[in-house]
Coordinates of C-alpha atoms in Angstrom, one line a residue:
M1 CA 11.8 55.1 7.9
S2 CA 12.3 53.5 4.1
E3 CA 14.8 51.0 3.5
I4 CA 18.2 51.5 1.8
S5 CA 15.9 49.9 -1.7
T6 CA 13.8 53.1 -1.1
Y7 CA 16.6 55.1 -0.9
K8 CA 18.7 54.0 -4.8
S9 CA 15.7 53.6 -6.5
E10 CA 16.5 56.9 -7.4
W11 CA 19.6 56.4 -8.8
N12 CA 20.2 52.8 -9.7
P13 CA 19.9 52.2 -13.4
E14 CA 18.3 48.9 -12.5
L15 CA 15.9 50.0 -10.1
V16 CA 14.4 52.9 -12.7
L17 CA 13.8 50.0 -15.4
T18 CA 11.8 47.8 -13.6
A19 CA 10.1 50.7 -10.9
R20 CA 6.4 50.3 -10.9
P21 CA 5.3 53.2 -12.8
R22 CA 3.9 56.7 -11.7
L23 CA 1.1 58.5 -13.1
L24 CA -0.7 61.5 -12.1
V25 CA -4.0 61.5 -13.5
V26 CA -5.3 65.8 -14.1
D27 CA -9.5 66.8 -14.7
D28 CA -11.9 68.6 -12.9
Q29 CA -14.4 66.0 -13.8
A30 CA -14.2 63.0 -11.7
V31 CA -15.8 60.9 -13.9
N32 CA -12.9 61.5 -16.7
I33 CA -10.2 60.5 -13.9
Q34 CA -12.3 57.4 -13.0
A35 CA -11.8 56.6 -16.4
L36 CA -8.1 56.5 -16.8
Y37 CA -7.3 55.0 -13.9
Q38 CA -9.3 52.0 -14.3
V39 CA -7.1 52.0 -17.4
F40 CA -3.8 52.2 -15.1
A41 CA -4.5 51.0 -11.5
K42 CA -3.8 47.7 -12.2
D43 CA 0.3 48.0 -13.8
S44 CA 0.5 51.5 -12.3
E45 CA 0.5 54.1 -8.9
V46 CA -2.0 56.6 -10.3
F47 CA -2.4 60.0 -8.1
M48 CA -5.5 62.1 -9.1
A49 CA -5.7 66.3 -9.1
T50 CA -9.0 68.0 -9.7
S51 CA -6.8 71.4 -10.7
G52 CA -3.9 72.8 -12.2
K53 CA -3.0 73.9 -9.0
Q54 CA -3.3 70.5 -6.8
A55 CA -1.5 69.3 -10.0
I56 CA 1.3 71.3 -9.5
E57 CA 1.6 70.2 -5.7
V58 CA 1.4 66.8 -6.4
C59 CA 3.9 66.9 -8.6
R60 CA 6.0 68.4 -6.1
Q61 CA 5.6 66.7 -3.4
K62 CA 5.3 62.8 -5.8
M63 CA 7.6 63.2 -8.5
P64 CA 5.3 61.2 -11.1
D65 CA 6.3 59.2 -14.4
L66 CA 3.8 61.3 -16.4
I67 CA 1.1 63.5 -16.2
L68 CA -2.4 62.5 -18.3
L69 CA -3.6 66.7 -18.3
D70 CA -6.6 67.6 -19.0
V71 CA -6.4 71.2 -20.9
L72 CA -9.4 72.8 -20.3
M73 CA -10.0 73.4 -16.6
P74 CA -11.2 76.6 -14.8
D75 CA -8.9 78.9 -12.5
M76 CA -5.9 77.2 -14.0
D77 CA -5.7 75.2 -17.3
G78 CA -3.5 72.9 -18.8
I79 CA -1.8 75.0 -21.6
E80 CA -0.4 77.3 -17.8
V81 CA 0.1 74.5 -15.7
C82 CA 2.7 72.4 -18.5
Q83 CA 4.4 75.6 -18.8
I84 CA 4.8 76.3 -14.9
L85 CA 6.0 72.6 -14.4
K86 CA 8.6 72.6 -17.7
D87 CA 10.4 75.8 -16.0
D88 CA 10.6 73.7 -12.9
A89 CA 14.1 72.2 -12.6
E90 CA 12.5 69.8 -10.8
T91 CA 9.4 68.6 -12.6
Q92 CA 10.8 70.0 -16.5
N93 CA 11.5 66.5 -17.4
I94 CA 8.3 64.6 -16.7
P95 CA 6.7 64.2 -19.7
I96 CA 3.1 65.1 -20.5
I97 CA 0.1 64.1 -22.5
F98 CA -2.7 66.3 -23.2
V99 CA -6.2 64.5 -22.8
T100 CA -8.7 67.0 -23.9
S101 CA -12.0 67.2 -26.2
Q102 CA -9.9 69.7 -28.6
D103 CA -8.7 67.9 -31.6
S104 CA -7.8 71.1 -33.7
P105 CA -4.2 71.2 -35.4
E106 CA -3.6 74.9 -33.9
E107 CA -4.8 73.7 -30.1
E108 CA -2.4 70.3 -30.7
T109 CA 0.5 72.6 -32.2
R110 CA 0.1 75.0 -28.8
G111 CA 0.6 72.2 -27.1
L112 CA 3.0 70.5 -28.3
E113 CA 5.3 73.4 -28.2
V114 CA 5.0 73.7 -24.5
G115 CA 6.6 71.0 -23.7
A116 CA 3.9 68.5 -23.9
V117 CA 4.9 65.3 -25.6
D118 CA 2.2 63.9 -26.5
F119 CA -2.0 64.7 -27.6
I120 CA -4.7 62.6 -27.0
T121 CA -8.9 63.6 -27.9
K122 CA -11.6 62.8 -25.7
P123 CA -13.4 60.4 -25.3
V124 CA -10.4 58.2 -25.2
N125 CA -10.0 54.8 -26.2
P126 CA -8.3 52.6 -24.0
A127 CA -6.3 50.7 -25.6
V128 CA -4.6 53.5 -27.6
V129 CA -4.1 55.5 -24.5
R130 CA -2.8 52.5 -23.2
A131 CA -0.2 52.8 -25.9
R132 CA 0.8 56.3 -25.9
V133 CA 0.9 55.9 -22.0
K134 CA 3.3 52.6 -22.3
T135 CA 5.9 54.2 -25.4
H136 CA 6.1 57.2 -23.3
L137 CA 7.1 55.7 -20.1
T138 CA 9.5 53.3 -22.0
L139 CA 11.2 56.9 -23.6
K140 CA 11.3 58.1 -19.7
M141 CA 12.9 54.9 -17.9
Q142 CA 15.7 54.6 -20.6
S143 CA 16.3 58.9 -20.2
D144 CA 16.0 58.3 -16.2
A145 CA 18.5 55.7 -16.3
L146 CA 21.2 57.2 -19.1
R147 CA 21.0 60.0 -16.2
A148 CA 21.5 57.2 -13.0
L149 CA 24.9 55.6 -15.0
A150 CA 25.8 59.3 -15.5
S151 CA 25.5 60.0 -11.7
I152 CA 27.1 56.8 -9.8
D153 CA 30.5 56.9 -8.9
G154 CA 32.2 54.0 -10.4
L155 CA 34.5 52.9 -7.4
T156 CA 31.7 53.4 -4.2
H157 CA 28.5 52.7 -6.3
L158 CA 27.4 55.8 -4.4
P159 CA 26.0 59.2 -6.3
N160 CA 28.7 61.2 -7.1
R161 CA 29.2 64.6 -6.1
R162 CA 27.0 65.7 -9.7
L163 CA 23.8 64.0 -8.2
F164 CA 24.6 65.4 -5.7
D165 CA 24.8 69.3 -6.3
E166 CA 21.9 68.6 -8.4
R167 CA 20.2 67.3 -5.5
L168 CA 21.3 70.2 -2.9
E169 CA 19.4 72.8 -5.2
A170 CA 16.5 71.1 -5.4
E171 CA 16.1 70.1 -1.8
W172 CA 17.1 73.5 -1.1
R173 CA 14.7 75.2 -2.9
A174 CA 12.1 72.3 -1.8
C175 CA 12.7 73.3 1.8
R176 CA 12.5 76.8 1.4
R177 CA 9.0 76.4 0.1
A178 CA 7.6 74.5 2.9
G179 CA 9.7 76.0 5.4
V180 CA 11.4 73.3 6.6
S181 CA 14.7 72.4 8.1
I182 CA 17.9 71.0 5.9
A183 CA 20.6 69.1 7.4
L184 CA 24.4 68.5 5.9
I185 CA 26.6 66.0 6.7
M186 CA 30.0 65.9 5.8
I187 CA 32.0 62.5 6.5
D188 CA 36.4 62.5 6.0
V189 CA 38.0 58.9 6.1
D190 CA 40.3 59.8 9.3
H191 CA 44.3 59.6 8.1
F192 CA 43.4 58.1 4.4
K193 CA 46.7 58.9 3.2
K194 CA 48.6 57.2 5.4
Y195 CA 46.3 54.3 5.1
N196 CA 46.9 54.7 1.3
D197 CA 50.9 55.2 1.7
H198 CA 51.0 51.8 3.9
Y199 CA 48.6 49.2 2.4
G200 CA 48.7 50.2 -1.1
H201 CA 46.1 52.3 -3.3
L202 CA 44.2 48.2 -4.0
E203 CA 43.4 48.4 -0.1
G204 CA 42.6 51.9 0.0
D205 CA 39.9 51.0 -2.8
N206 CA 39.0 48.7 -0.4
C207 CA 38.2 50.5 2.7
L208 CA 35.8 53.4 1.1
K209 CA 33.9 50.6 -0.8
Q210 CA 33.5 49.3 3.2
V211 CA 32.9 52.6 4.1
A212 CA 30.6 52.9 1.6
N213 CA 28.5 50.2 2.2
S214 CA 28.5 51.1 5.8
L215 CA 26.5 54.2 4.8
M216 CA 24.4 53.0 2.4
E217 CA 23.2 50.0 4.9
N218 CA 21.9 52.7 6.9
N219 CA 18.2 53.4 6.9
W220 CA 17.5 56.5 5.2
R221 CA 13.9 57.6 3.9
G222 CA 13.1 58.2 0.4
R223 CA 14.5 62.2 -0.5
D224 CA 17.4 61.3 1.8
L225 CA 20.6 60.8 -0.3
A226 CA 24.5 59.9 0.7
A227 CA 27.1 60.6 -2.1
R228 CA 31.0 60.3 -2.5
Y229 CA 31.9 63.7 -2.6
G230 CA 35.8 63.4 -3.2
G231 CA 39.0 61.4 -2.6
E232 CA 38.4 60.4 0.9
E233 CA 34.6 62.7 1.2
F234 CA 31.4 61.6 1.8
V235 CA 28.1 64.0 2.0
C236 CA 24.7 63.4 3.6
L237 CA 21.8 65.4 2.6
M238 CA 18.8 64.9 4.5
P239 CA 16.0 67.3 4.0
E240 CA 13.5 67.8 7.2
T241 CA 15.5 67.6 9.7
D242 CA 16.6 69.6 11.8
L243 CA 19.6 69.4 14.4
A244 CA 18.5 67.0 17.0
G245 CA 18.1 64.9 13.9
A246 CA 21.2 64.9 11.9
M247 CA 23.3 64.5 15.3
S248 CA 21.9 61.3 15.6
K249 CA 22.2 60.1 12.0
A250 CA 25.9 61.4 12.1
E251 CA 26.6 59.4 15.2
S252 CA 24.7 56.3 14.2
L253 CA 27.4 57.1 10.9
R254 CA 30.5 57.2 12.6
A255 CA 29.3 53.9 14.7
K256 CA 28.8 52.0 12.1
V257 CA 32.2 52.6 10.4
E258 CA 34.4 51.7 13.7
A259 CA 32.0 48.6 14.1
L260 CA 33.7 47.4 10.9
A261 CA 37.2 47.0 12.9
I262 CA 39.0 48.1 9.5
P263 CA 43.3 47.8 10.1
H264 CA 44.9 51.3 10.3
E265 CA 48.5 50.5 11.9
L266 CA 49.0 54.3 11.0
S267 CA 46.2 55.9 12.3
A268 CA 47.1 58.2 15.2
N269 CA 43.7 58.2 17.1
A270 CA 43.0 53.9 16.8
D271 CA 44.4 50.7 15.7
F272 CA 41.7 50.6 13.1
V273 CA 39.7 52.8 10.1
T274 CA 37.5 56.0 11.6
I275 CA 35.8 59.0 10.6
S276 CA 35.2 62.4 11.7
V277 CA 31.6 63.8 10.5
G278 CA 30.6 67.6 10.7
V279 CA 27.1 68.3 10.7
A280 CA 24.9 71.8 9.7
T281 CA 21.2 72.4 9.5
T282 CA 19.1 75.2 9.1
V283 CA 15.9 76.4 7.5
P284 CA 16.7 78.2 3.9
N285 CA 15.6 81.5 3.2
D286 CA 15.6 83.9 0.3
E287 CA 18.9 84.8 1.9
K288 CA 21.2 82.2 2.4
M289 CA 22.7 80.0 -0.3
A290 CA 23.1 76.3 0.0
E291 CA 26.7 76.8 -0.6
V292 CA 27.0 78.7 2.4
L293 CA 25.7 75.6 4.3
L294 CA 28.1 73.2 2.3
G295 CA 30.7 75.2 3.6
I296 CA 29.6 75.7 7.3
A297 CA 29.6 71.6 7.4
D298 CA 32.5 71.7 6.2
E299 CA 34.1 73.5 9.1
Q300 CA 32.4 71.8 11.9
L301 CA 34.0 68.6 10.0
Y302 CA 37.2 70.3 10.4
K303 CA 36.1 70.8 14.7
A304 CA 35.6 67.3 15.1
K305 CA 39.1 66.3 13.6
Q306 CA 41.0 68.9 15.5
A307 CA 39.0 67.3 19.1
G308 CA 41.0 64.1 18.6
R309 CA 39.2 62.9 15.3
N310 CA 36.3 59.3 15.1
G311 CA 34.1 62.0 16.6
I312 CA 30.8 64.4 15.2
A313 CA 30.6 68.4 15.5
G314 CA 27.1 70.4 14.5
V315 CA 25.8 73.3 14.5
E316 CA 22.3 75.4 13.1
L317 CA 22.2 77.8 11.6
P318 CA 20.0 80.9 12.5

């Protein structure tokens, strides 16, 4: 599993601005790919694709920060690739620079109309292509940082409900395409209203921060997401995870909060703060909706509460 810093990089604005850029170079001629690789390999992580279909697959798997895309390719040309990527919510914000031997105003206009941000002619001048890529990467990183700021919960510094909803839809589609399971973990702080009433709202906020930190300190993979769902509720999204894996993670989360040993004199089930956890998993298909899985996870959370709290309950949807 990846360390927590990897998990945080998608929504932490500081890490967004300092992360090593990821470039995808797409060209059906290996010599052209190699030339661009030599220009950017020192300062960037460079991925390569030799066809339009392969480029789309790499984009969805690696999510590059910028694409250098050849226009003239067999089977699927760069214009069609650009249109497909711009029509997909997961990839539409990736800037695309067309790199082509064509230099007519009509071709450049066509490329810009389908969503490209720039147009570079072959043979490329290393200094020029480096400068243009730097400009568009800077704009992309600034845009990502602004989106990250809008997606952070102000109290806990976890991703907020807005980002969670966006990621749930995106990961639901990705798991549906791959035919793999997706897991949701719903978390509620037990008897939190009593805690707030007894210790005061400042201590209540501090309690939520400690619970959030315990969630963040778990080892998460790159696509996993833990977020504040609202109030004293948290939610975890785990793509490509079956029920056994999700239940194991849920128990780890429960145990970590218990280990905090935050005093709670008015709790009906312990002398310290605990959480109840509901888990639901399924393999998405065209007949299921992500909201249904979320509702089932909430039902399992209710079962965990009914069973005495400080526990977990889970189910796999057929």
